[in-house]
PDB file of C-alpha atoms in Angstrom:
ATOM      1  CA  MET A   1      -7.286  -1.423  10.576  1.00 51.00           C
ATOM      2  CA  THR A   2      -8.807   2.323   8.790  1.00 42.00           C
ATOM      3  CA  THR A   3     -10.069   3.311   5.583  1.00 41.00           C
ATOM      4  CA  ALA A   4      -8.598   6.873   3.478  1.00 39.00           C
ATOM      5  CA  ALA A   5     -10.557   8.388   0.697  1.00 38.00           C
ATOM      6  CA  ARG A   6      -9.110   8.053  -2.009  1.00 42.00           C
ATOM      7  CA  THR A   7      -7.945   8.493  -5.805  1.00 43.00           C
ATOM      8  CA  PRO A   8     -10.248   7.187  -8.035  1.00 47.00           C
ATOM      9  CA  ALA A   9      -8.179   4.159  -9.944  1.00 56.00           C
ATOM     10  CA  PRO A  10      -8.148   2.955 -13.231  1.00 59.00           C
ATOM     11  CA  ALA A  11      -9.822  -0.426 -13.682  1.00 69.00           C
ATOM     12  CA  LEU A  12      -7.997  -3.388 -12.932  1.00 77.00           C
ATOM     13  CA  THR A  13      -7.857  -6.842 -15.196  1.00 80.00           C
ATOM     14  CA  ARG A  14      -6.409  -9.607 -16.284  1.00 79.00           C
ATOM     15  CA  PRO A  15      -5.237  -9.565 -20.114  1.00 75.00           C
ATOM     16  CA  ASP A  16      -8.239 -11.126 -20.973  1.00 74.00           C
ATOM     17  CA  GLY A  17      -9.976  -8.463 -20.279  1.00 77.00           C
ATOM     18  CA  SER A  18     -12.257 -10.626 -17.212  1.00 84.00           C
ATOM     19  CA  PRO A  19     -11.592  -9.399 -13.265  1.00 88.00           C
ATOM     20  CA  VAL A  20      -8.485 -10.243 -11.436  1.00 90.00           C
ATOM     21  CA  ARG A  21      -9.089 -12.854  -8.528  1.00 93.00           C
ATOM     22  CA  VAL A  22      -7.043 -12.245  -5.269  1.00 96.00           C
ATOM     23  CA  LEU A  23      -7.036 -14.572  -2.033  1.00 96.00           C
ATOM     24  CA  VAL A  24      -7.220 -13.543   1.510  1.00 97.00           C
ATOM     25  CA  VAL A  25      -5.919 -15.878   3.749  1.00 95.00           C
ATOM     26  CA  ASP A  26      -5.414 -14.784   8.111  1.00 93.00           C
ATOM     27  CA  ASP A  27      -7.571 -16.900  10.528  1.00 91.00           C
ATOM     28  CA  GLU A  28      -9.284 -13.867  11.382  1.00 91.00           C
ATOM     29  CA  GLN A  29     -12.165 -14.231  10.053  1.00 91.00           C
ATOM     30  CA  MET A  30     -13.286 -10.697  10.587  1.00 91.00           C
ATOM     31  CA  LEU A  31     -10.290  -9.999   9.009  1.00 90.00           C
ATOM     32  CA  THR A  32     -10.482 -11.389   5.442  1.00 92.00           C
ATOM     33  CA  ASP A  33     -14.335 -10.197   5.829  1.00 93.00           C
ATOM     34  CA  LEU A  34     -13.254  -6.800   6.184  1.00 90.00           C
ATOM     35  CA  LEU A  35     -10.340  -7.197   3.246  1.00 92.00           C
ATOM     36  CA  SER A  36     -12.587  -9.259   1.080  1.00 93.00           C
ATOM     37  CA  MET A  37     -15.484  -6.547   1.353  1.00 91.00           C
ATOM     38  CA  ALA A  38     -12.963  -3.682   0.445  1.00 89.00           C
ATOM     39  CA  LEU A  39     -11.469  -5.576  -2.582  1.00 92.00           C
ATOM     40  CA  ARG A  40     -14.764  -6.579  -3.734  1.00 91.00           C
ATOM     41  CA  MET A  41     -15.527  -3.036  -4.192  1.00 87.00           C
ATOM     42  CA  GLU A  42     -12.437  -2.234  -7.033  1.00 85.00           C
ATOM     43  CA  GLY A  43     -14.430  -5.185  -8.836  1.00 87.00           C
ATOM     44  CA  TRP A  44     -12.357  -7.934  -7.881  1.00 92.00           C
ATOM     45  CA  GLU A  45     -13.195 -11.121  -7.622  1.00 94.00           C
ATOM     46  CA  VAL A  46     -11.642 -12.025  -3.896  1.00 96.00           C
ATOM     47  CA  ARG A  47     -11.849 -15.887  -2.405  1.00 96.00           C
ATOM     48  CA  ALA A  48     -10.863 -15.866   1.557  1.00 96.00           C
ATOM     49  CA  ALA A  49      -9.050 -18.643   3.840  1.00 95.00           C
ATOM     50  CA  GLY A  50      -8.943 -18.741   6.911  1.00 94.00           C
ATOM     51  CA  SER A  51      -5.991 -21.162   7.264  1.00 94.00           C
ATOM     52  CA  GLY A  52      -2.644 -22.136   5.297  1.00 93.00           C
ATOM     53  CA  PHE A  53      -3.604 -25.896   4.264  1.00 95.00           C
ATOM     54  CA  GLU A  54      -6.561 -23.895   3.267  1.00 94.00           C
ATOM     55  CA  ALA A  55      -4.607 -21.817   1.489  1.00 95.00           C
ATOM     56  CA  LEU A  56      -3.189 -23.819  -0.956  1.00 95.00           C
ATOM     57  CA  GLN A  57      -6.157 -26.067  -1.937  1.00 95.00           C
ATOM     58  CA  ALA A  58      -7.469 -22.451  -3.056  1.00 95.00           C
ATOM     59  CA  VAL A  59      -4.875 -21.132  -5.357  1.00 95.00           C
ATOM     60  CA  ARG A  60      -5.002 -24.373  -7.171  1.00 93.00           C
ATOM     61  CA  GLU A  61      -8.983 -24.259  -7.735  1.00 94.00           C
ATOM     62  CA  PHE A  62      -9.298 -20.670  -7.331  1.00 93.00           C
ATOM     63  CA  ASP A  63      -5.978 -19.456  -9.531  1.00 92.00           C
ATOM     64  CA  PRO A  64      -5.086 -15.199  -7.941  1.00 94.00           C
ATOM     65  CA  ASP A  65      -3.723 -13.124  -9.820  1.00 92.00           C
ATOM     66  CA  ALA A  66      -2.525 -12.813  -6.054  1.00 93.00           C
ATOM     67  CA  LEU A  67      -2.489 -13.775  -2.558  1.00 94.00           C
ATOM     68  CA  VAL A  68      -2.972 -11.232   0.452  1.00 94.00           C
ATOM     69  CA  LEU A  69      -0.750 -13.558   3.358  1.00 92.00           C
ATOM     70  CA  ASP A  70      -1.260 -13.833   7.134  1.00 90.00           C
ATOM     71  CA  VAL A  71       2.054 -14.672   8.429  1.00 85.00           C
ATOM     72  CA  MET A  72       1.377 -16.138  11.667  1.00 85.00           C
ATOM     73  CA  MET A  73      -1.392 -18.963  11.318  1.00 86.00           C
ATOM     74  CA  PRO A  74      -1.723 -21.648  13.704  1.00 81.00           C
ATOM     75  CA  ASP A  75      -1.445 -25.088  11.108  1.00 88.00           C
ATOM     76  CA  LEU A  76       0.734 -23.933   8.666  1.00 90.00           C
ATOM     77  CA  ASP A  77       2.230 -20.698   8.744  1.00 88.00           C
ATOM     78  CA  GLY A  78       2.744 -17.722   5.763  1.00 88.00           C
ATOM     79  CA  MET A  79       6.266 -18.908   4.980  1.00 88.00           C
ATOM     80  CA  GLY A  80       4.971 -22.696   4.726  1.00 90.00           C
ATOM     81  CA  VAL A  81       2.761 -21.956   2.195  1.00 92.00           C
ATOM     82  CA  LEU A  82       4.804 -19.538   0.065  1.00 90.00           C
ATOM     83  CA  GLN A  83       7.498 -22.055   0.533  1.00 89.00           C
ATOM     84  CA  ARG A  84       5.297 -24.509  -0.768  1.00 92.00           C
ATOM     85  CA  LEU A  85       3.976 -22.653  -3.944  1.00 91.00           C
ATOM     86  CA  ARG A  86       7.659 -21.766  -5.152  1.00 87.00           C
ATOM     87  CA  GLN A  87       8.867 -25.362  -4.326  1.00 89.00           C
ATOM     88  CA  ASN A  88       5.511 -25.790  -7.239  1.00 89.00           C
ATOM     89  CA  GLY A  89       6.278 -23.234  -9.495  1.00 89.00           C
ATOM     90  CA  ASP A  90       3.964 -20.680  -8.681  1.00 89.00           C
ATOM     91  CA  ASP A  91       5.635 -17.451  -8.477  1.00 86.00           C
ATOM     92  CA  VAL A  92       1.483 -15.267  -7.696  1.00 89.00           C
ATOM     93  CA  PRO A  93       2.151 -12.432  -6.102  1.00 89.00           C
ATOM     94  CA  VAL A  94       2.037 -12.515  -1.809  1.00 90.00           C
ATOM     95  CA  LEU A  95       1.543  -9.517  -0.195  1.00 90.00           C
ATOM     96  CA  PHE A  96       2.437 -10.134   3.759  1.00 87.00           C
ATOM     97  CA  LEU A  97       0.436  -9.172   6.440  1.00 84.00           C
ATOM     98  CA  THR A  98       2.982  -8.894   9.284  1.00 79.00           C
ATOM     99  CA  ALA A  99       3.138  -8.010  13.376  1.00 71.00           C
ATOM    100  CA  LYS A 100       4.133  -4.345  13.290  1.00 52.00           C
ATOM    101  CA  ASP A 101       6.851  -5.504  15.204  1.00 53.00           C
ATOM    102  CA  SER A 102       8.176  -7.996  13.775  1.00 53.00           C
ATOM    103  CA  VAL A 103      11.038  -7.267  12.086  1.00 53.00           C
ATOM    104  CA  GLY A 104      12.830 -10.955  11.285  1.00 57.00           C
ATOM    105  CA  ASP A 105       9.109 -12.121  10.072  1.00 55.00           C
ATOM    106  CA  ARG A 106       9.789  -8.954   7.350  1.00 52.00           C
ATOM    107  CA  VAL A 107      13.250  -9.760   6.563  1.00 55.00           C
ATOM    108  CA  ALA A 108      12.337 -13.654   6.803  1.00 58.00           C
ATOM    109  CA  GLY A 109       8.906 -13.517   4.448  1.00 50.00           C
ATOM    110  CA  LEU A 110      11.238 -10.969   1.468  1.00 54.00           C
ATOM    111  CA  THR A 111      14.289 -13.066   1.296  1.00 54.00           C
ATOM    112  CA  ALA A 112      12.317 -16.628   0.760  1.00 56.00           C
ATOM    113  CA  GLY A 113       9.667 -15.503  -2.097  1.00 58.00           C
ATOM    114  CA  GLY A 114       7.441 -12.184  -0.866  1.00 68.00           C
ATOM    115  CA  ASP A 115       6.581  -9.491  -2.638  1.00 75.00           C
ATOM    116  CA  ASP A 116       5.437  -6.582  -0.252  1.00 80.00           C
ATOM    117  CA  TYR A 117       4.542  -6.825   3.075  1.00 78.00           C
ATOM    118  CA  VAL A 118       1.862  -4.892   5.520  1.00 80.00           C
ATOM    119  CA  THR A 119       1.886  -3.959   9.206  1.00 78.00           C
ATOM    120  CA  LYS A 120      -1.094  -4.671  11.517  1.00 77.00           C
ATOM    121  CA  PRO A 121      -2.623  -2.372  12.009  1.00 75.00           C
ATOM    122  CA  PHE A 122      -2.892  -0.918   8.072  1.00 78.00           C
ATOM    123  CA  SER A 123      -5.173   0.995   6.389  1.00 78.00           C
ATOM    124  CA  LEU A 124      -7.691  -1.243   3.251  1.00 83.00           C
ATOM    125  CA  GLU A 125      -5.997   2.316   0.786  1.00 80.00           C
ATOM    126  CA  GLU A 126      -3.396   0.312   1.396  1.00 80.00           C
ATOM    127  CA  VAL A 127      -4.112  -3.221   1.008  1.00 86.00           C
ATOM    128  CA  VAL A 128      -5.466  -2.268  -2.000  1.00 86.00           C
ATOM    129  CA  ALA A 129      -2.840   0.836  -3.395  1.00 83.00           C
ATOM    130  CA  ARG A 130      -0.133  -2.160  -2.855  1.00 83.00           C
ATOM    131  CA  LEU A 131      -1.809  -5.324  -4.571  1.00 88.00           C
ATOM    132  CA  ARG A 132      -2.654  -3.373  -7.370  1.00 84.00           C
ATOM    133  CA  ALA A 133       0.983  -2.407  -7.758  1.00 80.00           C
ATOM    134  CA  LEU A 134       1.931  -6.123  -7.984  1.00 81.00           C
ATOM    135  CA  MET A 135      -0.300  -7.050 -10.241  1.00 83.00           C
ATOM    136  CA  ARG A 136       0.858  -4.274 -12.266  1.00 78.00           C
ATOM    137  CA  ARG A 137       4.468  -5.346 -11.561  1.00 75.00           C
ATOM    138  CA  SER A 138       4.305  -8.738 -12.180  1.00 71.00           C
ATOM    139  CA  GLY A 139       2.246  -8.399 -15.757  1.00 73.00           C
ATOM    140  CA  THR A 140      -0.820 -10.159 -14.068  1.00 71.00           C
ATOM    141  CA  ALA A 141      -3.622  -7.775 -14.431  1.00 67.00           C
ATOM    142  CA  LEU A 142      -3.718  -4.214 -16.889  1.00 62.00           C
ATOM    143  CA  ALA A 143      -5.123  -1.362 -16.349  1.00 61.00           C
ATOM    144  CA  ALA A 144      -6.740   1.386 -18.365  1.00 53.00           C
ATOM    145  CA  ASP A 145      -3.794   4.242 -17.813  1.00 50.00           C
ATOM    146  CA  VAL A 146      -0.621   3.888 -18.768  1.00 46.00           C
ATOM    147  CA  GLU A 147       0.619   5.014 -16.138  1.00 58.00           C
ATOM    148  CA  PRO A 148      -0.305   4.912 -12.432  1.00 73.00           C
ATOM    149  CA  ILE A 149       0.905   8.553 -12.309  1.00 86.00           C
ATOM    150  CA  LEU A 150       0.330  10.888  -9.322  1.00 89.00           C
ATOM    151  CA  ARG A 151       0.196  15.158 -10.238  1.00 92.00           C
ATOM    152  CA  VAL A 152       0.002  18.322  -8.614  1.00 95.00           C
ATOM    153  CA  ALA A 153       1.727  21.443 -10.838  1.00 94.00           C
ATOM    154  CA  ASP A 154       4.857  20.344 -11.974  1.00 96.00           C
ATOM    155  CA  LEU A 155       4.899  17.708  -9.901  1.00 97.00           C
ATOM    156  CA  THR A 156       4.911  13.543 -10.023  1.00 95.00           C
ATOM    157  CA  LEU A 157       5.112  11.379  -8.547  1.00 94.00           C
ATOM    158  CA  ASN A 158       5.207   7.093  -9.682  1.00 89.00           C
ATOM    159  CA  GLU A 159       3.409   4.570  -7.596  1.00 81.00           C
ATOM    160  CA  ASP A 160       4.967   1.877  -9.226  1.00 76.00           C
ATOM    161  CA  SER A 161       8.774   2.809 -10.112  1.00 81.00           C
ATOM    162  CA  HIS A 162       8.340   5.386  -6.746  1.00 86.00           C
ATOM    163  CA  GLU A 163       9.639   7.832  -8.693  1.00 91.00           C
ATOM    164  CA  VAL A 164       9.579  11.448  -7.240  1.00 95.00           C
ATOM    165  CA  GLU A 165      10.088  14.751 -10.487  1.00 96.00           C
ATOM    166  CA  ARG A 166       9.312  17.907  -9.853  1.00 96.00           C
ATOM    167  CA  GLY A 167       9.768  20.509 -12.946  1.00 94.00           C
ATOM    168  CA  GLY A 168      11.779  16.797 -14.743  1.00 93.00           C
ATOM    169  CA  THR A 169      13.822  16.998 -12.036  1.00 95.00           C
ATOM    170  CA  PRO A 170      14.667  13.683  -9.960  1.00 96.00           C
ATOM    171  CA  ILE A 171      14.294  13.416  -6.027  1.00 96.00           C
ATOM    172  CA  GLU A 172      14.879  10.909  -4.132  1.00 94.00           C
ATOM    173  CA  LEU A 173      13.033  10.225  -1.093  1.00 92.00           C
ATOM    174  CA  THR A 174      12.735   7.951   1.363  1.00 89.00           C
ATOM    175  CA  ALA A 175      10.276   5.070   1.762  1.00 82.00           C
ATOM    176  CA  THR A 176       8.660   6.845   4.665  1.00 84.00           C
ATOM    177  CA  GLU A 177       9.084  10.467   3.440  1.00 91.00           C
ATOM    178  CA  PHE A 178       7.462   8.595  -0.092  1.00 91.00           C
ATOM    179  CA  GLU A 179       4.317   7.256   1.674  1.00 87.00           C
ATOM    180  CA  LEU A 180       3.790  10.858   3.173  1.00 92.00           C
ATOM    181  CA  LEU A 181       3.584  12.530  -0.494  1.00 95.00           C
ATOM    182  CA  ARG A 182       2.122   9.546  -2.253  1.00 90.00           C
ATOM    183  CA  PHE A 183      -0.872  10.459   0.961  1.00 88.00           C
ATOM    184  CA  LEU A 184      -0.628  14.050   0.126  1.00 93.00           C
ATOM    185  CA  MET A 185      -0.648  13.931  -3.496  1.00 92.00           C
ATOM    186  CA  ARG A 186      -3.946  11.599  -3.315  1.00 85.00           C
ATOM    187  CA  ASN A 187      -5.743  14.366  -1.321  1.00 86.00           C
ATOM    188  CA  PRO A 188      -4.886  17.002  -3.293  1.00 90.00           C
ATOM    189  CA  ARG A 189      -6.576  20.963  -1.442  1.00 91.00           C
ATOM    190  CA  ARG A 190      -7.694  18.965   0.974  1.00 90.00           C
ATOM    191  CA  VAL A 191      -6.321  19.575   4.802  1.00 91.00           C
ATOM    192  CA  LEU A 192      -4.876  15.934   6.934  1.00 90.00           C
ATOM    193  CA  SER A 193      -4.457  16.440  10.291  1.00 89.00           C
ATOM    194  CA  LYS A 194      -1.359  14.911  12.411  1.00 87.00           C
ATOM    195  CA  ALA A 195      -3.234  12.486  13.570  1.00 82.00           C
ATOM    196  CA  GLN A 196      -4.998  11.087  10.376  1.00 81.00           C
ATOM    197  CA  ILE A 197      -1.037  11.603   8.607  1.00 85.00           C
ATOM    198  CA  LEU A 198       0.205   9.042  11.685  1.00 81.00           C
ATOM    199  CA  ASP A 199      -2.692   6.589  11.249  1.00 73.00           C
ATOM    200  CA  ARG A 200      -1.767   6.687   6.964  1.00 73.00           C
ATOM    201  CA  VAL A 201       1.681   6.554   7.318  1.00 78.00           C
ATOM    202  CA  TRP A 202       2.766   4.662  10.514  1.00 72.00           C
ATOM    203  CA  HIS A 203      -0.291   3.051  10.569  1.00 57.00           C
ATOM    204  CA  TYR A 204      -0.135   3.540  14.650  1.00 51.00           C
ATOM    205  CA  ASP A 205      -0.264   6.572  17.604  1.00 44.00           C
ATOM    206  CA  PHE A 206       2.684   7.568  18.034  1.00 45.00           C
ATOM    207  CA  GLY A 207       1.225   8.592  21.912  1.00 48.00           C
ATOM    208  CA  GLY A 208       1.494  12.018  21.266  1.00 47.00           C
ATOM    209  CA  ARG A 209       4.487  12.520  19.509  1.00 64.00           C
ATOM    210  CA  SER A 210       3.138  13.818  16.426  1.00 70.00           C
ATOM    211  CA  SER A 211       6.461  15.954  16.225  1.00 82.00           C
ATOM    212  CA  VAL A 212       7.504  13.144  13.817  1.00 86.00           C
ATOM    213  CA  VAL A 213       4.774  14.398  11.336  1.00 90.00           C
ATOM    214  CA  GLU A 214       6.245  17.993  11.254  1.00 91.00           C
ATOM    215  CA  LEU A 215      10.131  16.481  11.298  1.00 92.00           C
ATOM    216  CA  TYR A 216       8.913  14.284   8.013  1.00 93.00           C
ATOM    217  CA  ILE A 217       6.919  17.928   6.337  1.00 95.00           C
ATOM    218  CA  SER A 218      10.808  19.450   7.025  1.00 95.00           C
ATOM    219  CA  TYR A 219      12.023  16.972   5.057  1.00 95.00           C
ATOM    220  CA  LEU A 220       9.817  16.838   2.499  1.00 96.00           C
ATOM    221  CA  ARG A 221       9.644  20.745   2.187  1.00 96.00           C
ATOM    222  CA  LYS A 222      13.781  20.745   1.810  1.00 96.00           C
ATOM    223  CA  LYS A 223      13.696  18.376  -0.686  1.00 96.00           C
ATOM    224  CA  ILE A 224      10.550  19.385  -2.593  1.00 96.00           C
ATOM    225  CA  ASP A 225      10.024  22.865  -2.221  1.00 96.00           C
ATOM    226  CA  ALA A 226      13.567  24.441  -1.676  1.00 91.00           C
ATOM    227  CA  GLY A 227      13.450  27.129  -4.604  1.00 91.00           C
ATOM    228  CA  ARG A 228      10.576  26.508  -5.745  1.00 93.00           C
ATOM    229  CA  GLU A 229       7.082  27.596  -5.306  1.00 94.00           C
ATOM    230  CA  ALA A 230       5.842  26.218  -2.909  1.00 96.00           C
ATOM    231  CA  LEU A 231       3.219  23.114  -2.851  1.00 97.00           C
ATOM    232  CA  ILE A 232       3.524  21.650   0.665  1.00 97.00           C
ATOM    233  CA  HIS A 233       1.306  24.540   3.362  1.00 97.00           C
ATOM    234  CA  THR A 234       1.063  24.235   6.803  1.00 95.00           C
ATOM    235  CA  VAL A 235      -3.021  25.417   7.628  1.00 93.00           C
ATOM    236  CA  ARG A 236      -2.735  26.606  11.272  1.00 91.00           C
ATOM    237  CA  GLY A 237      -4.036  24.364  13.857  1.00 88.00           C
ATOM    238  CA  SER A 238      -5.305  21.720  11.611  1.00 91.00           C
ATOM    239  CA  GLY A 239      -2.758  20.154   9.732  1.00 93.00           C
ATOM    240  CA  TYR A 240      -0.806  20.529   6.573  1.00 96.00           C
ATOM    241  CA  MET A 241      -1.870  20.277   2.562  1.00 95.00           C
ATOM    242  CA  ILE A 242      -0.748  20.890  -0.129  1.00 96.00           C
ATOM    243  CA  LYS A 243      -1.719  21.892  -3.625  1.00 94.00           C
ATOM    244  CA  ALA A 244      -0.680  23.552  -6.788  1.00 93.00           C
ATOM    245  CA  PRO A 245       0.350  27.398  -6.638  1.00 90.00           C
ATOM    246  CA  GLN A 246      -2.762  29.877  -7.730  1.00 80.00           C
TER     247      GLN A 246
END
């Protein structure tokens, strides 16, 4: 699990102005402690549960605005928790935690009514960002800003709708291209190494295959910079950065 530099985000609250509530469910206490700490730093109320049955009880008592729910647990797994919640008419947004190679878990979770997922290992920044988007989309939480827009020069990226435009022209990106561009735009004028990008966008080391970063940077340049003044720059021997033209 990693952390990355973050662009300050507007405060997120319940419609009545009280702090949002997030329930973190995982049988690894170290993981729940780290997640809870990161979420409390957002000003949110957090409760942790170490099993599926504890999670169901905590939902009744705590009335969370979102769940961070591990798929694999010893008593009642994440799918079972989600199934019981949905059967009871509880549509609380659920962010699943899955193993990076468990494609079947991801598909099953989304099909069963989960709202999003992150793969282990993950960055704390990503969990926070995805929870913010889930709660905003569901209407369980409000932010002080009007739209979650990142801007560099005439390039805009909407973190909720995943819409990207440059000079008013829509740009279609794949999910990976979007995550790479978002990481760059969250860190304007900052040199990001290939290792940092691999860790943030792909969440684990490719075993020396850093060429995947070069490949996706080239994809972005073709879509973002082609025929326009360049925003994405290579810093030779160091990495990449995005910055507005001088």
